[in-house]
Coordinates of N, CA, C and O in Angstrom, one line a residue:
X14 N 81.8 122.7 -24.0 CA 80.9 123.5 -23.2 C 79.4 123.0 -23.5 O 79.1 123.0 -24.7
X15 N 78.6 122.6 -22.5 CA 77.2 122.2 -22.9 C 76.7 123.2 -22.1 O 77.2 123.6 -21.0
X16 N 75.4 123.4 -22.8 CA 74.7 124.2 -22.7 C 73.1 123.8 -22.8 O 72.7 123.8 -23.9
X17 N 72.4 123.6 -22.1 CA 71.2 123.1 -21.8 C 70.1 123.9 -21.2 O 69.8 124.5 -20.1
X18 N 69.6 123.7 -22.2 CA 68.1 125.3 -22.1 C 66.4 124.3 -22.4 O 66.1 123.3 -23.0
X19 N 65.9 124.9 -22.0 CA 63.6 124.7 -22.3 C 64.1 124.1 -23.6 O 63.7 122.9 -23.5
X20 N 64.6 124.3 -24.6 CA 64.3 124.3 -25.9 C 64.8 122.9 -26.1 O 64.2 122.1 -26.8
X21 N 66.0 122.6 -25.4 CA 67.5 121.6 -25.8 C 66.8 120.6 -25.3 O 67.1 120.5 -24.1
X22 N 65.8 119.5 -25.8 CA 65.2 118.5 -25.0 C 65.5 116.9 -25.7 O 64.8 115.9 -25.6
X23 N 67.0 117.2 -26.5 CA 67.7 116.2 -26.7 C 68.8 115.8 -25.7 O 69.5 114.8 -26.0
X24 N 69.0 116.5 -24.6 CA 70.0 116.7 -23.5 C 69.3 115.9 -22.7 O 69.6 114.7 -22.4
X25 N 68.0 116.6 -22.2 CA 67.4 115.7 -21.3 C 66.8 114.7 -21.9 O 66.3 114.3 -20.8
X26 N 66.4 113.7 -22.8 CA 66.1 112.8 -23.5 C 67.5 111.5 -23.6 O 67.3 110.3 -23.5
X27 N 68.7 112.0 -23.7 CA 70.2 111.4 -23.7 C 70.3 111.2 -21.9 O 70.7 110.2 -21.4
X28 N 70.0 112.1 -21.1 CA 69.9 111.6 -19.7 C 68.9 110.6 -19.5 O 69.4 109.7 -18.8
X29 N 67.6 110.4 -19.8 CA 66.7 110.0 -19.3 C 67.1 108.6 -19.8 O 66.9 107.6 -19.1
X30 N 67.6 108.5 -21.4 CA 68.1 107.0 -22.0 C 69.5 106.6 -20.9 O 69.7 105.4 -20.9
X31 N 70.4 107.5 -20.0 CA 71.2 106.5 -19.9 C 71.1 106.5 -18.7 O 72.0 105.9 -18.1
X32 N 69.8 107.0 -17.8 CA 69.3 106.6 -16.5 C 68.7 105.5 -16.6 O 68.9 104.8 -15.6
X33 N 67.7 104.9 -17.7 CA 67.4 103.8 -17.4 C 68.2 102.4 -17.6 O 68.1 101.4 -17.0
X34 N 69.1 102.8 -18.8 CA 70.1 102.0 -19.2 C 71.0 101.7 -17.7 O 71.7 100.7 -17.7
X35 N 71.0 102.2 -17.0 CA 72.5 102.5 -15.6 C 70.9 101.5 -14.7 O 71.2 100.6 -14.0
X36 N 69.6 101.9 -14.8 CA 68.9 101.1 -13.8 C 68.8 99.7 -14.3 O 68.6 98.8 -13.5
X37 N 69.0 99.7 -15.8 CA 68.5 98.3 -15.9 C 69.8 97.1 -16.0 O 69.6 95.9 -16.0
X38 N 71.3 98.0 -16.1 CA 72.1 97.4 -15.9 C 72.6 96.9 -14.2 O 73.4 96.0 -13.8
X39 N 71.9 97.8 -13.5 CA 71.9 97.8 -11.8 C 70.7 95.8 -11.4 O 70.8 94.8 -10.8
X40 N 69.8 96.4 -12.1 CA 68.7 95.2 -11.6 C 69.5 93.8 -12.7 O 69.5 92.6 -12.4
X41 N 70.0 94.1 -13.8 CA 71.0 92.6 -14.2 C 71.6 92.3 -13.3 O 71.5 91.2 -12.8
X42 N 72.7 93.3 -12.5 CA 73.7 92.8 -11.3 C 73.0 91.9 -10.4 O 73.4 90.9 -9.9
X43 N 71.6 92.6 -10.1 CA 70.9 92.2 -8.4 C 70.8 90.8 -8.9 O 71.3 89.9 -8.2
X44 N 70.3 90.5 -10.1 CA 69.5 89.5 -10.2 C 70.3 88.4 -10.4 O 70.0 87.2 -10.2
X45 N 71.4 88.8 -10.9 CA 72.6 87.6 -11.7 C 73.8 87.5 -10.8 O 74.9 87.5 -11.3
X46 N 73.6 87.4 -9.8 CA 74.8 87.6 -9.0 C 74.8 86.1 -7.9 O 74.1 85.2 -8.4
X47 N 75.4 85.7 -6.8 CA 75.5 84.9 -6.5 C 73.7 84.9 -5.3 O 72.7 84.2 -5.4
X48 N 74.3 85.9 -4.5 CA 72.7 86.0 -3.9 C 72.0 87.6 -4.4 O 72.3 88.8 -4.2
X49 N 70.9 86.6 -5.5 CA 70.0 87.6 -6.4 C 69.5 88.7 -4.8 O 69.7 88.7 -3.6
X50 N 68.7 89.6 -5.5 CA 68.1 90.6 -4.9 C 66.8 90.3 -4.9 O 66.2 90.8 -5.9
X51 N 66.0 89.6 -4.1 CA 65.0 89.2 -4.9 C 63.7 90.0 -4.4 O 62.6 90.0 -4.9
X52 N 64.3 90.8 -3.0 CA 63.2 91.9 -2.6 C 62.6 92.8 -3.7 O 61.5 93.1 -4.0
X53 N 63.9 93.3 -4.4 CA 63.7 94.0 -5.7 C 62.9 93.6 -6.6 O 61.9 94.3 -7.0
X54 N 63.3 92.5 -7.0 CA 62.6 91.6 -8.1 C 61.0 91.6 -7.4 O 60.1 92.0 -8.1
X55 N 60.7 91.3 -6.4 CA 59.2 91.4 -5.7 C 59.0 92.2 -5.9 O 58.0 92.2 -6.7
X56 N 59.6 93.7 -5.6 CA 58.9 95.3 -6.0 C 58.6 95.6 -7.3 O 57.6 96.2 -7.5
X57 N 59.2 95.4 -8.0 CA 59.4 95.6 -9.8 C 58.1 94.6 -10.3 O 57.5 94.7 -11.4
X58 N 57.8 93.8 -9.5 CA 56.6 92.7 -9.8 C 55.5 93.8 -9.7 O 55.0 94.6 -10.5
X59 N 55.2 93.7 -8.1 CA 54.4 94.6 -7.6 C 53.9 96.0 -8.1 O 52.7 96.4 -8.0
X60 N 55.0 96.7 -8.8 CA 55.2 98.2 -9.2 C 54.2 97.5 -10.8 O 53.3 98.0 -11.3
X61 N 54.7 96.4 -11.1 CA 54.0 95.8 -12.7 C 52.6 95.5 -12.7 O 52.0 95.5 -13.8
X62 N 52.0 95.2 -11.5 CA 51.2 94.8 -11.6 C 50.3 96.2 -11.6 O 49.3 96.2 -12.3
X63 N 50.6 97.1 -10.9 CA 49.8 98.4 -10.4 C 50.3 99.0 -11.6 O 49.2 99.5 -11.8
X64 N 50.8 99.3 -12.3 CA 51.3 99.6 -13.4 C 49.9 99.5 -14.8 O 49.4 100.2 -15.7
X65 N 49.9 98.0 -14.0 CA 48.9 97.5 -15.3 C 47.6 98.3 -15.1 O 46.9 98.9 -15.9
X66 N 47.4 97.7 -13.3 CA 45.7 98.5 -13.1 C 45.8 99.7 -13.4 O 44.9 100.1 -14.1
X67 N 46.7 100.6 -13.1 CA 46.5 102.1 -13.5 C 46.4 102.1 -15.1 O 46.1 103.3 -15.1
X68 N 46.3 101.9 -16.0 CA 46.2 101.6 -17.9 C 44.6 100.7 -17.6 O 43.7 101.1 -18.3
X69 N 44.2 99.7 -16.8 CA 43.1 99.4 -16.8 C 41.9 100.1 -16.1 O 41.8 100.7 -15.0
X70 N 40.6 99.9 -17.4 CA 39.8 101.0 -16.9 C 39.0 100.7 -15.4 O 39.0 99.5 -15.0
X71 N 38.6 101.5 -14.8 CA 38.2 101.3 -13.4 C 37.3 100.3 -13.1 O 36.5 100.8 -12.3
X72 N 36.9 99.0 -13.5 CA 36.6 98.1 -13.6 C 36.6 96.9 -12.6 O 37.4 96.1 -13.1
X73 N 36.2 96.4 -11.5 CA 36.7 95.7 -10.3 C 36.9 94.6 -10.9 O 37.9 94.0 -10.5
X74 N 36.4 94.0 -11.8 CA 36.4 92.2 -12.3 C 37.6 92.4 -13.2 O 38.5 91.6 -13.1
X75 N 37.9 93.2 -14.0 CA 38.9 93.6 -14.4 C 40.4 93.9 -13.6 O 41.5 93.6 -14.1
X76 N 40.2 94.5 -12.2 CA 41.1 94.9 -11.5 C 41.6 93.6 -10.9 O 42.8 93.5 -10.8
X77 N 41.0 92.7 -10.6 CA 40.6 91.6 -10.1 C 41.6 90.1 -10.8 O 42.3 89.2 -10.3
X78 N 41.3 90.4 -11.9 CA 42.1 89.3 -12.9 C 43.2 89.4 -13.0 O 44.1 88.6 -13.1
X79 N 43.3 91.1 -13.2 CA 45.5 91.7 -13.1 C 45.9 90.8 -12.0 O 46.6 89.8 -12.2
X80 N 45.2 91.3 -10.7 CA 46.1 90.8 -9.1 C 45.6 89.1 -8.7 O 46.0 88.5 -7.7
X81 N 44.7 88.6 -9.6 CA 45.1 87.2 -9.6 C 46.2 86.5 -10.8 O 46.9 85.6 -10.6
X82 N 46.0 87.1 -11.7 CA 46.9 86.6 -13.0 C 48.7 87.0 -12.1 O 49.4 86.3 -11.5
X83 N 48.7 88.0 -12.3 CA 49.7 88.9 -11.1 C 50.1 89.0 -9.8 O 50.4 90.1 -9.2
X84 N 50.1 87.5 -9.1 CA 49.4 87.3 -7.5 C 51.1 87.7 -6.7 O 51.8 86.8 -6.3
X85 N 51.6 88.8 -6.6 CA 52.8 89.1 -5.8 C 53.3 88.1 -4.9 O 54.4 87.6 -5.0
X86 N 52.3 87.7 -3.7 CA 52.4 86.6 -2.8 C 53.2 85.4 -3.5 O 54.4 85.2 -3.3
X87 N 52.5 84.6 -4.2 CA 52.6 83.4 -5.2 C 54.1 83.5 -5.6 O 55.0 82.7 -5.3
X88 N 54.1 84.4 -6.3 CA 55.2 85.4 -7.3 C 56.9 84.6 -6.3 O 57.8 83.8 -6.5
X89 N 56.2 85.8 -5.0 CA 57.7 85.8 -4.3 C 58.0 84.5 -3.9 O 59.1 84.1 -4.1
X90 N 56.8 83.7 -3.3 CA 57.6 82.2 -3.2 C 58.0 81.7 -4.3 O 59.1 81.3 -4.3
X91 N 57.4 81.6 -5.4 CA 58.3 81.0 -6.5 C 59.7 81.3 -6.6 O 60.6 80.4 -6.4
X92 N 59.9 82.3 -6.8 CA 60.9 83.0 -6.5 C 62.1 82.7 -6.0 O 63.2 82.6 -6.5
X93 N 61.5 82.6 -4.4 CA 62.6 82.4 -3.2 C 63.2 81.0 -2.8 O 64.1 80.6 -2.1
X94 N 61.9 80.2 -4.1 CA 62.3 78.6 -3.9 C 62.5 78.0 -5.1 O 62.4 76.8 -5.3
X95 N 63.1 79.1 -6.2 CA 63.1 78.8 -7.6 C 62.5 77.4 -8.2 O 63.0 76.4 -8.8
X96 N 61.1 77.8 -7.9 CA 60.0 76.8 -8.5 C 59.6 77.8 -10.0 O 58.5 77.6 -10.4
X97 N 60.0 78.3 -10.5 CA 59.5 78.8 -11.7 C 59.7 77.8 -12.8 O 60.8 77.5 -13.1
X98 N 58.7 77.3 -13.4 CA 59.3 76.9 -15.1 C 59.0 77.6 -16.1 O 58.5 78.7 -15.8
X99 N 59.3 77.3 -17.3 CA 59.0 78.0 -18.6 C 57.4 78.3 -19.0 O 56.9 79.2 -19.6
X100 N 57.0 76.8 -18.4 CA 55.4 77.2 -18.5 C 54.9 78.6 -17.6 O 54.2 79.4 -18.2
X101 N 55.3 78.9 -16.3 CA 54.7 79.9 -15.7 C 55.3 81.0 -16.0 O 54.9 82.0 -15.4
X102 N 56.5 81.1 -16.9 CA 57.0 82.3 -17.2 C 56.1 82.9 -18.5 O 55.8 84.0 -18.9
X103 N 55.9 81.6 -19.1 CA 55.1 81.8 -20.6 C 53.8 82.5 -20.4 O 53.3 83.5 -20.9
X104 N 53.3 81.6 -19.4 CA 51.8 82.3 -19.0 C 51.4 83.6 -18.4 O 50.3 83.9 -18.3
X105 N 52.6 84.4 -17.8 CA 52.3 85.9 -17.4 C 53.0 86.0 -18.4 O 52.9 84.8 -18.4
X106 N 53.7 86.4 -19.5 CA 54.0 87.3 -20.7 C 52.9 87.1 -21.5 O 52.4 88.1 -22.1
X107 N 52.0 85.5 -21.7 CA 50.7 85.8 -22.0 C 49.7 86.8 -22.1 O 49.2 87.4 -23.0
X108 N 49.6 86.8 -20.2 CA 48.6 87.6 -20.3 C 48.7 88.9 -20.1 O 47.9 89.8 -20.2
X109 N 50.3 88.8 -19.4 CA 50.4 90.6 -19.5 C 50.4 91.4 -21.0 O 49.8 92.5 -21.2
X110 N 51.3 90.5 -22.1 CA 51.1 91.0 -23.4 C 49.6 91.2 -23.8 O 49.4 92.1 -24.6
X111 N 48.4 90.5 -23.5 CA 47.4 89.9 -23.9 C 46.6 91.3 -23.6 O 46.1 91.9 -24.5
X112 N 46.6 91.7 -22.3 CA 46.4 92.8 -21.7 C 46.3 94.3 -22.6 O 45.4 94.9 -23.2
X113 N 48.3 94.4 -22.3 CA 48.3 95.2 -22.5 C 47.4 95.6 -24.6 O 46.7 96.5 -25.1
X114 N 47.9 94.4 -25.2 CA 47.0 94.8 -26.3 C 46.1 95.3 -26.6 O 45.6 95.8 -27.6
X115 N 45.6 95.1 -25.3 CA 43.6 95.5 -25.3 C 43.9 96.9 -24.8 O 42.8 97.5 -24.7
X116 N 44.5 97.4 -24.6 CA 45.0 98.8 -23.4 C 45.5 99.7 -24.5 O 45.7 100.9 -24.3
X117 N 45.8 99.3 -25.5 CA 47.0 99.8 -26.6 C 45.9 100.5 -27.5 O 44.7 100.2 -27.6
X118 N 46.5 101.6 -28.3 CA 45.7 102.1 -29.5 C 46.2 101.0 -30.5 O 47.3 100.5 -30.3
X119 N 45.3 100.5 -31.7 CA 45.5 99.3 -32.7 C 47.3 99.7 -33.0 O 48.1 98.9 -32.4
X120 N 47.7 100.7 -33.7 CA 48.6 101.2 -34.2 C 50.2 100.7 -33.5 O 51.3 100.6 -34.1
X121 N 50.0 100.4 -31.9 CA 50.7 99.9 -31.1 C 50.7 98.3 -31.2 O 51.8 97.8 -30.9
X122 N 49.8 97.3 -31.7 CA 49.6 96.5 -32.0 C 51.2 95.6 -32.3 O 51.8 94.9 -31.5
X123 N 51.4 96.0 -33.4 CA 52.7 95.2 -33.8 C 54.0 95.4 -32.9 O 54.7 94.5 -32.6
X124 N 54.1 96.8 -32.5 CA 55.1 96.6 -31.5 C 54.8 95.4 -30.2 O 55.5 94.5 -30.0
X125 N 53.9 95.7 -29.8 CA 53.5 94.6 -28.6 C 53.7 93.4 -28.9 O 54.1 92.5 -28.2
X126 N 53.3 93.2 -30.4 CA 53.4 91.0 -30.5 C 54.9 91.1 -30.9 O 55.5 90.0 -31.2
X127 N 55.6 92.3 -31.0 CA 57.2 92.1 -31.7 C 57.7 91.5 -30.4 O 58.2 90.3 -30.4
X128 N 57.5 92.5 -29.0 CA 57.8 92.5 -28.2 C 57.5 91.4 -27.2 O 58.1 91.2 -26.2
X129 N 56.3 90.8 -27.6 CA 55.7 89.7 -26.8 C 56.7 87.9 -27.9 O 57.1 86.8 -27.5
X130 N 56.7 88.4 -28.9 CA 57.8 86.9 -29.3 C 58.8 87.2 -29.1 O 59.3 86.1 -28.6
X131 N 59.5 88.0 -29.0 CA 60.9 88.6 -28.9 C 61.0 87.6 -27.1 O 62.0 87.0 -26.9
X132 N 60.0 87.7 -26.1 CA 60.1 87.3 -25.0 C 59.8 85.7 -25.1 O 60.4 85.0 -24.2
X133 N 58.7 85.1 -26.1 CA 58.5 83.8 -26.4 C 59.6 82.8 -26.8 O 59.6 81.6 -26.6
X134 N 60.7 83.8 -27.5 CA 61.8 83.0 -28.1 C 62.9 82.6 -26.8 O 63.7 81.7 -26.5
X135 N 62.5 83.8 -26.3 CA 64.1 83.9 -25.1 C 63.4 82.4 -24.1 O 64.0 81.4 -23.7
X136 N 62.0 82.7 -23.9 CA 61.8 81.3 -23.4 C 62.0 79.9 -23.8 O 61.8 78.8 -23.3
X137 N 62.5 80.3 -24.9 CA 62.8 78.8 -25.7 C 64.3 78.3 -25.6 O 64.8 77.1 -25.7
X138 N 64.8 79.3 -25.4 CA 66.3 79.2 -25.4 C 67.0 78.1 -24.2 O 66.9 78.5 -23.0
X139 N 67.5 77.0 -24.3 CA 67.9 76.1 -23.9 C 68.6 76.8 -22.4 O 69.0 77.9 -22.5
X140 N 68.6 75.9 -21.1 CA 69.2 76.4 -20.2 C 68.6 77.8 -19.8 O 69.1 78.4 -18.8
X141 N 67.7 78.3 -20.3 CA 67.1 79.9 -19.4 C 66.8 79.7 -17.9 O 66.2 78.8 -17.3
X142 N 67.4 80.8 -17.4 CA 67.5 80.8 -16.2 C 66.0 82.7 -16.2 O 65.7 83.7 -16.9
X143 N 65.3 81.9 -14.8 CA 64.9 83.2 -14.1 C 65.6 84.0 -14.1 O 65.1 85.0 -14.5
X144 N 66.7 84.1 -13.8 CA 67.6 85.8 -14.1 C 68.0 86.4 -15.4 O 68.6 87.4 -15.7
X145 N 67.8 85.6 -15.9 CA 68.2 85.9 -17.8 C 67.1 86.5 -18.1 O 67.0 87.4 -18.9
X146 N 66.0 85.9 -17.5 CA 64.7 86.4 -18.3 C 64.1 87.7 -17.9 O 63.5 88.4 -18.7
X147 N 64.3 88.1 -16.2 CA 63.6 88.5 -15.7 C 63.8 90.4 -16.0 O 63.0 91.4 -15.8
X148 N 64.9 90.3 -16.6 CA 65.7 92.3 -16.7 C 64.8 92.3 -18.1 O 64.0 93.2 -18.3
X149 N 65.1 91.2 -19.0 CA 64.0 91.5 -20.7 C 62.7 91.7 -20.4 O 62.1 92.8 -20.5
X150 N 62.4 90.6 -19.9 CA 60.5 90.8 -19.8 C 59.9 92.3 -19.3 O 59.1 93.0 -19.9
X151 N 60.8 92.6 -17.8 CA 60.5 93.6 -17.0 C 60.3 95.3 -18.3 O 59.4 96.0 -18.6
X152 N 61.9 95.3 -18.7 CA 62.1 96.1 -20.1 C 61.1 96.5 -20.5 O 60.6 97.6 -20.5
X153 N 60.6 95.0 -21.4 CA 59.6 95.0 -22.3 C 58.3 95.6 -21.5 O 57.6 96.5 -21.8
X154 N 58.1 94.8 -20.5 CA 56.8 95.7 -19.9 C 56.9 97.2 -19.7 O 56.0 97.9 -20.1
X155 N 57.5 97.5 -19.4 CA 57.6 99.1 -18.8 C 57.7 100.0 -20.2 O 57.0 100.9 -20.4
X156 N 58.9 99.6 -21.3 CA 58.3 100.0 -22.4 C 57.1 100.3 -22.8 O 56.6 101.4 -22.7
X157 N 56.4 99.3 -23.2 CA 55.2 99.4 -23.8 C 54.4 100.0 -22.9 O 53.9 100.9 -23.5
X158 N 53.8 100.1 -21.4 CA 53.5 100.7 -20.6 C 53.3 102.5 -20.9 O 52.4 103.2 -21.1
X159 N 54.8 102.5 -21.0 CA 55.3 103.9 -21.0 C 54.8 104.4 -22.3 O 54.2 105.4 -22.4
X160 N 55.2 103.7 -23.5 CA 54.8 104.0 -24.8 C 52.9 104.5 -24.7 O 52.3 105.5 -25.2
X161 N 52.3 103.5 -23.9 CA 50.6 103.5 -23.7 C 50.1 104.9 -22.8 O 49.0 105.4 -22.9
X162 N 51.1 105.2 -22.0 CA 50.5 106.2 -20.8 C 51.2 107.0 -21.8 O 50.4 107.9 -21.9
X163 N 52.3 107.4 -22.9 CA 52.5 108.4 -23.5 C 51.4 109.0 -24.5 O 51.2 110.2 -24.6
X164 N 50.6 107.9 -25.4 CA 49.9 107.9 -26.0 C 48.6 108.2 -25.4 O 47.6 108.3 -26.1
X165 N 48.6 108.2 -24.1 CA 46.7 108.6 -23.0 C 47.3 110.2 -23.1 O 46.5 110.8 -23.7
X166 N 48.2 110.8 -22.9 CA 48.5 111.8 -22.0 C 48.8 112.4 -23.5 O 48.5 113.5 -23.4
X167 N 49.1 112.2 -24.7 CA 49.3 113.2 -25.6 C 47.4 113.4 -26.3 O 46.8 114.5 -26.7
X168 N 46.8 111.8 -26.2 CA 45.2 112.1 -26.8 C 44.5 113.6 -25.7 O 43.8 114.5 -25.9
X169 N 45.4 113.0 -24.2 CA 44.3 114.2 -23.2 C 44.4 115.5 -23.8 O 43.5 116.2 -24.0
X170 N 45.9 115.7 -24.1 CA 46.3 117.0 -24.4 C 45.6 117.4 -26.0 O 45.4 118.6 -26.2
X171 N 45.4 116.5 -26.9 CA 44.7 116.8 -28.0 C 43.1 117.2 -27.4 O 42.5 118.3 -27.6
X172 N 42.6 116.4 -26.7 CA 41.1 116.7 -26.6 C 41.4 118.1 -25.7 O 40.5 118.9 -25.9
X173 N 42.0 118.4 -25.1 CA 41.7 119.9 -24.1 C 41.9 120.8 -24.8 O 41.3 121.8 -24.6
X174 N 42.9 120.7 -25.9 CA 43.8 121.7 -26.7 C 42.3 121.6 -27.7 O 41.9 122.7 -27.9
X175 N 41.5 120.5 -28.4 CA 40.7 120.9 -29.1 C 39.3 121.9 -28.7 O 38.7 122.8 -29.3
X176 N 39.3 121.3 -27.6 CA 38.3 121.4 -26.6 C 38.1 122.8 -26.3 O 37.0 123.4 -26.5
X177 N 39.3 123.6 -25.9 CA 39.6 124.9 -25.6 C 39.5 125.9 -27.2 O 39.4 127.1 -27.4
X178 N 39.6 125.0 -28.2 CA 39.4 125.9 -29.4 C 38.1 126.0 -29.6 O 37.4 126.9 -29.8
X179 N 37.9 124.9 -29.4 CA 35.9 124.9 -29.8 C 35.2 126.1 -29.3 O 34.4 126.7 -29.9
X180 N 35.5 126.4 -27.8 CA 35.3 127.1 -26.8 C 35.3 128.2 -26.9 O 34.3 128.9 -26.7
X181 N 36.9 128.9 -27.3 CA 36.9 130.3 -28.0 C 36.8 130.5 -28.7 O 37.4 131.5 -29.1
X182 N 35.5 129.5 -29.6 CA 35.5 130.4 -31.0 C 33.8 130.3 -31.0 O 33.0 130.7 -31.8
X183 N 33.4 129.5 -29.6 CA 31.8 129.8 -29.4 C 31.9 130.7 -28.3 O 30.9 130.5 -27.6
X184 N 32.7 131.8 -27.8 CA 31.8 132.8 -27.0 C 32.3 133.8 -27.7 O 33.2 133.9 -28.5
X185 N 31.2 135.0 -26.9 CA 30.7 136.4 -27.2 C 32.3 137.0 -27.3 O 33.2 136.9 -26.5
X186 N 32.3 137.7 -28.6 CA 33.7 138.3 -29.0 C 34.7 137.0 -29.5 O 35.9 137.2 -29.7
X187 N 34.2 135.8 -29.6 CA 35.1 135.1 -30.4 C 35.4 135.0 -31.8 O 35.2 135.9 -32.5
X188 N 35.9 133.9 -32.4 CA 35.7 134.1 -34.0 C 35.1 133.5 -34.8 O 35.5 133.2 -36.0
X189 N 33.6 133.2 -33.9 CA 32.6 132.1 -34.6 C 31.6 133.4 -35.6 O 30.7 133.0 -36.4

């Protein structure tokens, strides 16, 4: 009998791990199959790239370099005409790791270059195909992503949570 309550947030945590595990085992099929999915693979680009500007600060020359480093268009003909090499696979985990580093609190640091060689080796690996690479890299991006907007959204909540103390303890009847 399971029983899942506000409190029980190892239930929903065990869901949320084997939803992405069931998505990322779904986008291996699209991609490794005889005819890839490759509209998918365009959206998961796309969704990456916006992904990124939203973590980058409001910046146009900044916004600018994501959606050229990141050019979707470019992206999908590569793609559709499997003109990809190792070099151009190398050079967006460059600069998306490169990126996201600068976007990261320091402390995130070492996960990012774990996860940025961890992606340098797989490109080394003899015979790599675009679909071998493309379910890791994606992973690895949205990880770290996720780990970074986890770490914005718990600082917001420290500064409001501090913020609101300061507050009630400077007005009239407080406990300044």
């Amino acid at each position: 009998e399971l029983h899942v309550g506000v409190e029980d947030g190892g239930a929903a945590e065990e869901i949320e791990e084997n939803m992405k595990r069931a998505f990322w085992d779904m986008l291996d099929q699209a991609v490794g199959g005889e005819k890839p999915d490759y509209d998918w693979v365009v959206k998961l680009y796309r969704e990456q790239r916006d992904r990124l500007c939203a973590i980058t600060p409001s910046r146009k020359d900044l916004h600018e370099e994501v959606h050229k480093a990141l050019d979707v268009e470019l992206f999908e003909q590569m793609l559709r005409n499997q003109a990809f090499e190792a070099s151009d696979l190398h050079a967006t985990v460059s600069f998306t790791f490169s990126r996201l580093s600068q976007l990261c609190s320091p402390a995130r640091d070492p996960e990012i270059s774990a996860r940025r060689d961890e992606l340098y080796a797989l490109l080394k690996q003899e015979g790599l195909t675009f679909n071998r690479f493309v379910v890791p890299f994606l992973r690895a991006f949205h990880t770290t992503v996720d780990d970074i907007e986890g770490d914005i959204s718990a600082f917001k909540h420290h500064m409001s949570s501090a913020s609101a103390s300061a507050s009630a303890s400077h007005t009239p009847g407080g406990a300044a």
